[in-house]
PDB file of C-alpha atoms in Angstrom:
ATOM      1  CA  UNK A   1      -6.943 -17.674  -0.736  1.00  0.00           C
ATOM      2  CA  UNK A   2      -5.630 -15.177  -3.281  1.00  0.00           C
ATOM      3  CA  UNK A   3      -5.655 -11.567  -2.121  1.00  0.00           C
ATOM      4  CA  UNK A   4      -7.702  -9.366  -4.430  1.00  0.00           C
ATOM      5  CA  UNK A   5      -9.132  -5.857  -4.382  1.00  0.00           C
ATOM      6  CA  UNK A   6      -7.898  -2.537  -3.069  1.00  0.00           C
ATOM      7  CA  UNK A   7      -5.875  -2.134   0.131  1.00  0.00           C
ATOM      8  CA  UNK A   8      -5.089   1.297   1.575  1.00  0.00           C
ATOM      9  CA  UNK A   9      -1.709   1.605   3.380  1.00  0.00           C
ATOM     10  CA  UNK A  10      -2.789   3.921   6.167  1.00  0.00           C
ATOM     11  CA  UNK A  11      -0.922   7.071   7.101  1.00  0.00           C
ATOM     12  CA  UNK A  12      -0.259   7.748  10.768  1.00  0.00           C
ATOM     13  CA  UNK A  13      -1.953  11.055  11.665  1.00  0.00           C
ATOM     14  CA  UNK A  14      -0.430  13.300  14.326  1.00  0.00           C
ATOM     15  CA  UNK A  15      -2.179  15.862  16.528  1.00  0.00           C
ATOM     16  CA  UNK A  16      -1.059  19.423  17.287  1.00  0.00           C
ATOM     17  CA  UNK A  17       1.309  18.162  20.003  1.00  0.00           C
ATOM     18  CA  UNK A  18       2.958  15.718  17.625  1.00  0.00           C
ATOM     19  CA  UNK A  19       1.393  12.652  19.251  1.00  0.00           C
ATOM     20  CA  UNK A  20      -0.304   9.928  17.233  1.00  0.00           C
ATOM     21  CA  UNK A  21      -3.947  10.891  16.699  1.00  0.00           C
ATOM     22  CA  UNK A  22      -5.544   7.497  17.259  1.00  0.00           C
ATOM     23  CA  UNK A  23      -9.128   8.762  16.968  1.00  0.00           C
ATOM     24  CA  UNK A  24      -8.346  10.232  13.555  1.00  0.00           C
ATOM     25  CA  UNK A  25      -6.626   7.007  12.516  1.00  0.00           C
ATOM     26  CA  UNK A  26      -9.685   4.979  13.510  1.00  0.00           C
ATOM     27  CA  UNK A  27     -12.006   7.331  11.633  1.00  0.00           C
ATOM     28  CA  UNK A  28      -9.779   7.203   8.547  1.00  0.00           C
ATOM     29  CA  UNK A  29      -9.714   3.399   8.563  1.00  0.00           C
ATOM     30  CA  UNK A  30     -13.493   3.309   8.810  1.00  0.00           C
ATOM     31  CA  UNK A  31     -13.805   5.868   6.022  1.00  0.00           C
ATOM     32  CA  UNK A  32     -11.719   4.005   3.430  1.00  0.00           C
ATOM     33  CA  UNK A  33     -13.397   0.695   4.254  1.00  0.00           C
ATOM     34  CA  UNK A  34     -16.848   2.274   3.973  1.00  0.00           C
ATOM     35  CA  UNK A  35     -15.770   3.600   0.567  1.00  0.00           C
ATOM     36  CA  UNK A  36     -15.233   0.045  -0.655  1.00  0.00           C
ATOM     37  CA  UNK A  37     -11.619  -0.842   0.107  1.00  0.00           C
ATOM     38  CA  UNK A  38     -11.132  -4.575   0.672  1.00  0.00           C
ATOM     39  CA  UNK A  39      -8.723  -3.913   3.501  1.00  0.00           C
ATOM     40  CA  UNK A  40      -5.977  -1.736   4.905  1.00  0.00           C
ATOM     41  CA  UNK A  41      -2.290  -1.935   5.685  1.00  0.00           C
ATOM     42  CA  UNK A  42      -1.038  -0.896   9.115  1.00  0.00           C
ATOM     43  CA  UNK A  43       2.589   0.114   9.691  1.00  0.00           C
ATOM     44  CA  UNK A  44       3.484   0.090   6.016  1.00  0.00           C
ATOM     45  CA  UNK A  45       6.067   2.594   4.824  1.00  0.00           C
ATOM     46  CA  UNK A  46       3.281   5.156   4.238  1.00  0.00           C
ATOM     47  CA  UNK A  47       2.590   4.999   7.993  1.00  0.00           C
ATOM     48  CA  UNK A  48       6.122   6.209   8.887  1.00  0.00           C
ATOM     49  CA  UNK A  49       6.767   3.205  11.169  1.00  0.00           C
ATOM     50  CA  UNK A  50      10.484   3.939  11.546  1.00  0.00           C
ATOM     51  CA  UNK A  51       9.580   7.283  13.133  1.00  0.00           C
ATOM     52  CA  UNK A  52       7.207   5.705  15.678  1.00  0.00           C
ATOM     53  CA  UNK A  53       8.121   4.355  19.099  1.00  0.00           C
ATOM     54  CA  UNK A  54       7.377   0.767  20.033  1.00  0.00           C
ATOM     55  CA  UNK A  55       4.320   1.730  22.114  1.00  0.00           C
ATOM     56  CA  UNK A  56       3.067   3.948  19.275  1.00  0.00           C
ATOM     57  CA  UNK A  57       3.357   1.103  16.767  1.00  0.00           C
ATOM     58  CA  UNK A  58       1.418  -1.200  19.077  1.00  0.00           C
ATOM     59  CA  UNK A  59      -1.277   1.436  19.588  1.00  0.00           C
ATOM     60  CA  UNK A  60      -1.605   1.957  15.828  1.00  0.00           C
ATOM     61  CA  UNK A  61      -1.930  -1.774  15.254  1.00  0.00           C
ATOM     62  CA  UNK A  62      -4.438  -2.190  18.093  1.00  0.00           C
ATOM     63  CA  UNK A  63      -6.586   0.611  16.674  1.00  0.00           C
ATOM     64  CA  UNK A  64      -6.585  -0.599  13.083  1.00  0.00           C
ATOM     65  CA  UNK A  65      -7.066  -4.242  14.086  1.00  0.00           C
ATOM     66  CA  UNK A  66     -10.158  -3.316  16.096  1.00  0.00           C
ATOM     67  CA  UNK A  67     -11.706  -1.573  13.084  1.00  0.00           C
ATOM     68  CA  UNK A  68     -10.928  -4.507  10.785  1.00  0.00           C
ATOM     69  CA  UNK A  69     -12.348  -6.962  13.315  1.00  0.00           C
ATOM     70  CA  UNK A  70     -15.574  -5.012  13.636  1.00  0.00           C
ATOM     71  CA  UNK A  71     -15.988  -4.631   9.873  1.00  0.00           C
ATOM     72  CA  UNK A  72     -14.733  -8.062   8.862  1.00  0.00           C
ATOM     73  CA  UNK A  73     -12.064  -6.393   6.697  1.00  0.00           C
ATOM     74  CA  UNK A  74      -8.648  -7.706   5.708  1.00  0.00           C
ATOM     75  CA  UNK A  75      -5.628  -6.356   7.578  1.00  0.00           C
ATOM     76  CA  UNK A  76      -2.063  -6.481   6.293  1.00  0.00           C
ATOM     77  CA  UNK A  77       0.765  -5.346   8.559  1.00  0.00           C
ATOM     78  CA  UNK A  78       4.240  -4.137   7.693  1.00  0.00           C
ATOM     79  CA  UNK A  79       6.663  -6.590   9.331  1.00  0.00           C
ATOM     80  CA  UNK A  80      10.224  -7.191   8.156  1.00  0.00           C
ATOM     81  CA  UNK A  81      11.927  -9.238  10.872  1.00  0.00           C
ATOM     82  CA  UNK A  82      11.196 -12.521  12.647  1.00  0.00           C
ATOM     83  CA  UNK A  83      10.421 -10.579  15.839  1.00  0.00           C
ATOM     84  CA  UNK A  84       7.966  -8.266  14.062  1.00  0.00           C
ATOM     85  CA  UNK A  85       6.272 -11.244  12.448  1.00  0.00           C
ATOM     86  CA  UNK A  86       6.071 -13.153  15.717  1.00  0.00           C
ATOM     87  CA  UNK A  87       4.256 -10.181  17.277  1.00  0.00           C
ATOM     88  CA  UNK A  88       1.376 -10.899  14.862  1.00  0.00           C
ATOM     89  CA  UNK A  89       0.830 -14.413  16.219  1.00  0.00           C
ATOM     90  CA  UNK A  90      -2.200 -13.595  18.379  1.00  0.00           C
ATOM     91  CA  UNK A  91      -3.866 -11.162  15.998  1.00  0.00           C
ATOM     92  CA  UNK A  92      -6.544 -13.057  14.041  1.00  0.00           C
ATOM     93  CA  UNK A  93      -7.477  -9.973  12.005  1.00  0.00           C
ATOM     94  CA  UNK A  94      -4.109 -10.075  10.222  1.00  0.00           C
ATOM     95  CA  UNK A  95      -4.392 -11.919   6.909  1.00  0.00           C
ATOM     96  CA  UNK A  96      -0.770 -11.326   5.854  1.00  0.00           C
ATOM     97  CA  UNK A  97       2.432  -9.461   6.623  1.00  0.00           C
ATOM     98  CA  UNK A  98       3.910  -7.049   4.077  1.00  0.00           C
ATOM     99  CA  UNK A  99       7.664  -7.677   4.117  1.00  0.00           C
ATOM    100  CA  UNK A 100      10.203  -5.598   2.243  1.00  0.00           C
ATOM    101  CA  UNK A 101      12.893  -7.101   0.035  1.00  0.00           C
ATOM    102  CA  UNK A 102      16.069  -6.505   2.109  1.00  0.00           C
ATOM    103  CA  UNK A 103      17.137  -2.929   1.321  1.00  0.00           C
ATOM    104  CA  UNK A 104      20.583  -1.435   0.763  1.00  0.00           C
ATOM    105  CA  UNK A 105      22.580  -4.674   1.084  1.00  0.00           C
ATOM    106  CA  UNK A 106      21.663  -5.852  -2.454  1.00  0.00           C
ATOM    107  CA  UNK A 107      22.039  -9.562  -1.560  1.00  0.00           C
ATOM    108  CA  UNK A 108      21.279 -10.834  -5.064  1.00  0.00           C
ATOM    109  CA  UNK A 109      18.338 -12.975  -6.090  1.00  0.00           C
ATOM    110  CA  UNK A 110      19.658 -16.064  -4.318  1.00  0.00           C
ATOM    111  CA  UNK A 111      20.041 -14.077  -1.106  1.00  0.00           C
ATOM    112  CA  UNK A 112      16.519 -12.686  -1.385  1.00  0.00           C
ATOM    113  CA  UNK A 113      15.188 -16.207  -1.908  1.00  0.00           C
ATOM    114  CA  UNK A 114      17.050 -17.495   1.172  1.00  0.00           C
ATOM    115  CA  UNK A 115      15.858 -14.519   3.224  1.00  0.00           C
ATOM    116  CA  UNK A 116      12.190 -15.099   2.451  1.00  0.00           C
ATOM    117  CA  UNK A 117      12.496 -18.869   2.830  1.00  0.00           C
ATOM    118  CA  UNK A 118      13.589 -18.289   6.428  1.00  0.00           C
ATOM    119  CA  UNK A 119      11.242 -15.380   7.093  1.00  0.00           C
ATOM    120  CA  UNK A 120       8.084 -17.031   5.737  1.00  0.00           C
ATOM    121  CA  UNK A 121       9.054 -20.393   7.210  1.00  0.00           C
ATOM    122  CA  UNK A 122       8.898 -18.990  10.731  1.00  0.00           C
ATOM    123  CA  UNK A 123       6.021 -16.573  10.270  1.00  0.00           C
ATOM    124  CA  UNK A 124       2.655 -17.143  11.977  1.00  0.00           C
ATOM    125  CA  UNK A 125       0.907 -15.367   9.077  1.00  0.00           C
ATOM    126  CA  UNK A 126       1.323 -15.517   5.287  1.00  0.00           C
ATOM    127  CA  UNK A 127       3.836 -13.134   3.731  1.00  0.00           C
ATOM    128  CA  UNK A 128       3.358 -10.644   0.898  1.00  0.00           C
ATOM    129  CA  UNK A 129       6.712  -9.541  -0.510  1.00  0.00           C
ATOM    130  CA  UNK A 130       7.159  -5.803  -1.027  1.00  0.00           C
ATOM    131  CA  UNK A 131       9.244  -5.467  -4.187  1.00  0.00           C
ATOM    132  CA  UNK A 132      10.275  -1.854  -4.801  1.00  0.00           C
ATOM    133  CA  UNK A 133      13.739  -1.946  -6.408  1.00  0.00           C
ATOM    134  CA  UNK A 134      14.174   1.798  -6.874  1.00  0.00           C
ATOM    135  CA  UNK A 135      14.093   2.066  -3.067  1.00  0.00           C
ATOM    136  CA  UNK A 136      15.799  -1.192  -2.040  1.00  0.00           C
ATOM    137  CA  UNK A 137      18.464  -1.304  -4.744  1.00  0.00           C
ATOM    138  CA  UNK A 138      17.642  -4.965  -5.456  1.00  0.00           C
ATOM    139  CA  UNK A 139      16.110  -6.016  -8.773  1.00  0.00           C
ATOM    140  CA  UNK A 140      14.240  -9.313  -9.156  1.00  0.00           C
ATOM    141  CA  UNK A 141      13.614 -11.072 -12.436  1.00  0.00           C
ATOM    142  CA  UNK A 142      10.354 -12.778 -13.310  1.00  0.00           C
ATOM    143  CA  UNK A 143      12.163 -16.093 -12.767  1.00  0.00           C
ATOM    144  CA  UNK A 144      13.160 -15.052  -9.235  1.00  0.00           C
ATOM    145  CA  UNK A 145       9.627 -13.923  -8.459  1.00  0.00           C
ATOM    146  CA  UNK A 146       8.296 -17.315  -9.563  1.00  0.00           C
ATOM    147  CA  UNK A 147      10.754 -19.018  -7.222  1.00  0.00           C
ATOM    148  CA  UNK A 148       9.650 -16.764  -4.396  1.00  0.00           C
ATOM    149  CA  UNK A 149       6.001 -17.524  -5.196  1.00  0.00           C
ATOM    150  CA  UNK A 150       6.738 -21.230  -4.769  1.00  0.00           C
ATOM    151  CA  UNK A 151       7.952 -20.775  -1.173  1.00  0.00           C
ATOM    152  CA  UNK A 152       5.566 -22.058   1.521  1.00  0.00           C
ATOM    153  CA  UNK A 153       3.918 -19.139   3.273  1.00  0.00           C
ATOM    154  CA  UNK A 154       4.526 -16.604   0.489  1.00  0.00           C
ATOM    155  CA  UNK A 155       1.149 -15.564  -0.951  1.00  0.00           C
ATOM    156  CA  UNK A 156       1.806 -12.480  -3.024  1.00  0.00           C
ATOM    157  CA  UNK A 157       3.850  -9.459  -3.960  1.00  0.00           C
ATOM    158  CA  UNK A 158       3.327  -5.724  -3.748  1.00  0.00           C
ATOM    159  CA  UNK A 159       4.796  -5.001  -7.144  1.00  0.00           C
ATOM    160  CA  UNK A 160       6.333  -1.538  -7.520  1.00  0.00           C
ATOM    161  CA  UNK A 161       9.124  -1.607 -10.080  1.00  0.00           C
ATOM    162  CA  UNK A 162       8.601   1.912 -11.411  1.00  0.00           C
ATOM    163  CA  UNK A 163       6.831   1.022 -14.646  1.00  0.00           C
ATOM    164  CA  UNK A 164       5.964  -1.861 -16.953  1.00  0.00           C
ATOM    165  CA  UNK A 165       9.135  -3.649 -18.076  1.00  0.00           C
ATOM    166  CA  UNK A 166       9.970  -6.991 -19.716  1.00  0.00           C
ATOM    167  CA  UNK A 167       9.942  -8.856 -16.414  1.00  0.00           C
ATOM    168  CA  UNK A 168       6.520  -7.407 -15.614  1.00  0.00           C
ATOM    169  CA  UNK A 169       5.147  -8.669 -18.918  1.00  0.00           C
ATOM    170  CA  UNK A 170       6.797 -12.063 -18.420  1.00  0.00           C
ATOM    171  CA  UNK A 171       5.375 -12.421 -14.904  1.00  0.00           C
ATOM    172  CA  UNK A 172       1.862 -11.345 -15.856  1.00  0.00           C
ATOM    173  CA  UNK A 173       1.787 -13.514 -18.988  1.00  0.00           C
ATOM    174  CA  UNK A 174       1.526 -16.552 -16.705  1.00  0.00           C
ATOM    175  CA  UNK A 175       1.196 -15.515 -13.043  1.00  0.00           C
ATOM    176  CA  UNK A 176       1.892 -18.254 -10.479  1.00  0.00           C
ATOM    177  CA  UNK A 177      -1.240 -19.981  -9.215  1.00  0.00           C
ATOM    178  CA  UNK A 178      -2.400 -18.761  -5.817  1.00  0.00           C
ATOM    179  CA  UNK A 179       0.076 -15.881  -5.861  1.00  0.00           C
ATOM    180  CA  UNK A 180      -1.416 -12.388  -5.709  1.00  0.00           C
ATOM    181  CA  UNK A 181       0.196  -9.633  -7.744  1.00  0.00           C
ATOM    182  CA  UNK A 182      -0.840  -6.353  -6.118  1.00  0.00           C
ATOM    183  CA  UNK A 183       0.095  -3.130  -7.870  1.00  0.00           C
ATOM    184  CA  UNK A 184       2.136  -0.805  -5.697  1.00  0.00           C
ATOM    185  CA  UNK A 185       3.092   1.919  -8.182  1.00  0.00           C
ATOM    186  CA  UNK A 186       0.215   4.364  -7.955  1.00  0.00           C
ATOM    187  CA  UNK A 187       0.890   6.062 -11.294  1.00  0.00           C
ATOM    188  CA  UNK A 188       1.279   2.747 -13.166  1.00  0.00           C
ATOM    189  CA  UNK A 189      -1.390   0.695 -11.438  1.00  0.00           C
ATOM    190  CA  UNK A 190      -3.925   0.872 -14.259  1.00  0.00           C
ATOM    191  CA  UNK A 191      -1.671  -0.772 -16.894  1.00  0.00           C
ATOM    192  CA  UNK A 192      -0.634  -3.424 -14.359  1.00  0.00           C
ATOM    193  CA  UNK A 193      -4.284  -4.189 -13.638  1.00  0.00           C
ATOM    194  CA  UNK A 194      -4.864  -4.343 -17.396  1.00  0.00           C
ATOM    195  CA  UNK A 195      -2.200  -7.059 -17.558  1.00  0.00           C
ATOM    196  CA  UNK A 196      -4.067  -9.065 -14.918  1.00  0.00           C
ATOM    197  CA  UNK A 197      -2.904  -7.899 -11.479  1.00  0.00           C
ATOM    198  CA  UNK A 198      -5.216  -9.130  -8.727  1.00  0.00           C
ATOM    199  CA  UNK A 199      -5.527  -5.788  -6.955  1.00  0.00           C
ATOM    200  CA  UNK A 200      -3.477  -2.961  -5.518  1.00  0.00           C
ATOM    201  CA  UNK A 201      -1.950  -1.419  -2.395  1.00  0.00           C
ATOM    202  CA  UNK A 202      -2.070   2.331  -3.025  1.00  0.00           C
ATOM    203  CA  UNK A 203      -1.324   5.317  -0.800  1.00  0.00           C
ATOM    204  CA  UNK A 204      -3.171   7.524  -3.305  1.00  0.00           C
ATOM    205  CA  UNK A 205      -6.360   5.653  -2.434  1.00  0.00           C
ATOM    206  CA  UNK A 206      -6.637   7.698   0.766  1.00  0.00           C
ATOM    207  CA  UNK A 207      -7.999  10.242  -1.699  1.00  0.00           C
ATOM    208  CA  UNK A 208     -10.830   9.328  -4.106  1.00  0.00           C
ATOM    209  CA  UNK A 209     -11.057   5.874  -2.554  1.00  0.00           C
ATOM    210  CA  UNK A 210     -14.264   5.016  -4.399  1.00  0.00           C
ATOM    211  CA  UNK A 211     -12.647   5.783  -7.740  1.00  0.00           C
ATOM    212  CA  UNK A 212      -9.690   3.477  -7.080  1.00  0.00           C
ATOM    213  CA  UNK A 213     -12.093   0.731  -6.027  1.00  0.00           C
ATOM    214  CA  UNK A 214     -13.965   1.329  -9.266  1.00  0.00           C
ATOM    215  CA  UNK A 215     -10.730   1.113 -11.264  1.00  0.00           C
ATOM    216  CA  UNK A 216      -9.772  -2.256  -9.786  1.00  0.00           C
ATOM    217  CA  UNK A 217     -13.260  -3.634 -10.330  1.00  0.00           C
ATOM    218  CA  UNK A 218     -13.466  -2.308 -13.896  1.00  0.00           C
ATOM    219  CA  UNK A 219     -10.259  -4.031 -14.988  1.00  0.00           C
ATOM    220  CA  UNK A 220     -11.147  -7.229 -13.124  1.00  0.00           C
ATOM    221  CA  UNK A 221     -14.548  -7.342 -14.843  1.00  0.00           C
ATOM    222  CA  UNK A 222     -13.128  -6.607 -18.292  1.00  0.00           C
ATOM    223  CA  UNK A 223     -14.637  -3.143 -18.694  1.00  0.00           C
ATOM    224  CA  UNK A 224     -11.597  -1.771 -20.484  1.00  0.00           C
ATOM    225  CA  UNK A 225     -13.262   1.356 -21.868  1.00  0.00           C
ATOM    226  CA  UNK A 226     -14.327   2.525 -18.419  1.00  0.00           C
ATOM    227  CA  UNK A 227     -11.085   1.423 -16.762  1.00  0.00           C
ATOM    228  CA  UNK A 228      -8.834   3.118 -19.311  1.00  0.00           C
ATOM    229  CA  UNK A 229     -10.510   6.518 -18.997  1.00  0.00           C
ATOM    230  CA  UNK A 230     -10.622   6.377 -15.201  1.00  0.00           C
ATOM    231  CA  UNK A 231      -7.059   5.087 -15.026  1.00  0.00           C
ATOM    232  CA  UNK A 232      -5.763   8.117 -16.908  1.00  0.00           C
ATOM    233  CA  UNK A 233      -7.409  10.494 -14.451  1.00  0.00           C
ATOM    234  CA  UNK A 234      -6.254   8.571 -11.387  1.00  0.00           C
ATOM    235  CA  UNK A 235      -2.688   8.502 -12.734  1.00  0.00           C
ATOM    236  CA  UNK A 236      -2.754  12.301 -12.814  1.00  0.00           C
ATOM    237  CA  UNK A 237      -3.983  12.362  -9.216  1.00  0.00           C
ATOM    238  CA  UNK A 238      -1.298   9.880  -8.136  1.00  0.00           C
ATOM    239  CA  UNK A 239       1.437  11.889  -9.826  1.00  0.00           C
ATOM    240  CA  UNK A 240       0.259  14.998  -7.986  1.00  0.00           C
ATOM    241  CA  UNK A 241       0.153  13.160  -4.648  1.00  0.00           C
ATOM    242  CA  UNK A 242       3.708  11.870  -5.160  1.00  0.00           C
ATOM    243  CA  UNK A 243       5.206  15.181  -6.315  1.00  0.00           C
ATOM    244  CA  UNK A 244       6.900  15.316  -2.896  1.00  0.00           C
ATOM    245  CA  UNK A 245       7.986  12.401  -0.687  1.00  0.00           C
ATOM    246  CA  UNK A 246       5.099  10.162   0.364  1.00  0.00           C
ATOM    247  CA  UNK A 247       2.984  10.597   2.491  1.00  0.00           C
ATOM    248  CA  UNK A 248       3.504  14.358   2.839  1.00  0.00           C
ATOM    249  CA  UNK A 249       1.028  15.496   0.180  1.00  0.00           C
ATOM    250  CA  UNK A 250      -1.499  12.793   1.060  1.00  0.00           C
ATOM    251  CA  UNK A 251      -1.469  14.094   4.628  1.00  0.00           C
ATOM    252  CA  UNK A 252      -1.751  17.700   3.469  1.00  0.00           C
ATOM    253  CA  UNK A 253      -4.802  16.877   1.343  1.00  0.00           C
ATOM    254  CA  UNK A 254      -6.458  14.918   4.157  1.00  0.00           C
ATOM    255  CA  UNK A 255      -5.811  17.784   6.564  1.00  0.00           C
ATOM    256  CA  UNK A 256      -7.200  20.332   4.100  1.00  0.00           C
ATOM    257  CA  UNK A 257     -10.348  18.216   3.907  1.00  0.00           C
ATOM    258  CA  UNK A 258     -10.628  18.077   7.696  1.00  0.00           C
ATOM    259  CA  UNK A 259     -10.020  14.320   7.873  1.00  0.00           C
ATOM    260  CA  UNK A 260      -6.933  14.505  10.113  1.00  0.00           C
ATOM    261  CA  UNK A 261      -6.025  17.157  12.702  1.00  0.00           C
ATOM    262  CA  UNK A 262      -2.688  18.225  11.163  1.00  0.00           C
ATOM    263  CA  UNK A 263      -0.582  17.569   8.076  1.00  0.00           C
ATOM    264  CA  UNK A 264       2.348  16.799  10.341  1.00  0.00           C
ATOM    265  CA  UNK A 265       5.066  14.299   9.491  1.00  0.00           C
ATOM    266  CA  UNK A 266       8.165  13.272  11.410  1.00  0.00           C
ATOM    267  CA  UNK A 267      11.766  13.709  10.345  1.00  0.00           C
ATOM    268  CA  UNK A 268      13.399  12.977   8.017  1.00  0.00           C
ATOM    269  CA  UNK A 269      10.210  13.973   6.168  1.00  0.00           C
ATOM    270  CA  UNK A 270       9.236  17.622   5.893  1.00  0.00           C
ATOM    271  CA  UNK A 271       5.689  18.953   5.381  1.00  0.00           C
ATOM    272  CA  UNK A 272       4.458  19.340   1.804  1.00  0.00           C
ATOM    273  CA  UNK A 273       4.502  22.732   0.141  1.00  0.00           C
ATOM    274  CA  UNK A 274       1.389  24.749  -0.543  1.00  0.00           C
ATOM    275  CA  UNK A 275       1.687  24.669  -4.341  1.00  0.00           C
ATOM    276  CA  UNK A 276       1.936  20.890  -4.600  1.00  0.00           C
ATOM    277  CA  UNK A 277      -0.887  20.489  -2.088  1.00  0.00           C
ATOM    278  CA  UNK A 278      -3.155  22.789  -4.078  1.00  0.00           C
ATOM    279  CA  UNK A 279      -2.385  20.893  -7.283  1.00  0.00           C
ATOM    280  CA  UNK A 280      -3.254  17.575  -5.643  1.00  0.00           C
ATOM    281  CA  UNK A 281      -6.459  19.016  -4.193  1.00  0.00           C
ATOM    282  CA  UNK A 282      -7.460  20.204  -7.664  1.00  0.00           C
ATOM    283  CA  UNK A 283      -7.115  16.697  -9.102  1.00  0.00           C
ATOM    284  CA  UNK A 284      -8.841  15.165  -6.084  1.00  0.00           C
ATOM    285  CA  UNK A 285     -11.843  17.470  -6.301  1.00  0.00           C
ATOM    286  CA  UNK A 286     -12.228  16.713 -10.006  1.00  0.00           C
ATOM    287  CA  UNK A 287     -12.633  13.042  -9.092  1.00  0.00           C
ATOM    288  CA  UNK A 288     -15.448  13.506  -6.581  1.00  0.00           C
ATOM    289  CA  UNK A 289     -18.336  11.154  -7.473  1.00  0.00           C
ATOM    290  CA  UNK A 290     -20.448  13.955  -8.922  1.00  0.00           C
ATOM    291  CA  UNK A 291     -17.728  14.648 -11.476  1.00  0.00           C
ATOM    292  CA  UNK A 292     -17.456  11.069 -12.726  1.00  0.00           C
ATOM    293  CA  UNK A 293     -19.838  10.521 -15.606  1.00  0.00           C
TER     294      UNK A 293
END
């Protein structure tokens, strides 16, 4: 099974006491799925998992898994270690783990290959590699990505290299069979979809979810005229939502819309400023369904 469609990496909402607002999380998961998302990601980097306690992470996963089970939706879970992967063993809703290329150490392509050979080899669920070199410090060539795609248990990549470069073109010119390329750069997702990406994992899709679903479907169906125009507008929205560290502005917009109880984040993140929030809200309101002709 090749993963396709739009997946929303869910934020973790907090209430006025700073606790995880599980009711708001459940409602948000239902909202994006009702808007057409294929699935969601729990405990991805957008969900601030490093700032959550162990019990909080389990509660988040329990909540999101219940929604996905009830709706028959796909659930991906951020999991980067053998222990985190093993914790997914008895969760049938989980279709794959989203596992980050080892950050900071810069092990080289051979080291990345060895890491995922071991990780995927012992995982109870398929693995989607999260490749984001401007955060991890580790670049991967198209050749290395093809080698990773050939590993048993590796089924795709969240591809977020900061643009469209030569390796992107080389990979998309002949993507490995059965290997999903999912756009992870919100601003650049439209050109990646135009090159043949199977879908996307986008924090910006918390906002204007229907429009991002429409974008993925338009490129997949070959409606380039529609996709190009919509892609330009969604790129402007994504740029506004990422004007400060993710997910601060996304949370501020959701709070302003009454979707979550606060715009709170946990350190080392700080809340988004009013000016950037207002700019993002402006772009978001312009993309409401009534404004899309």
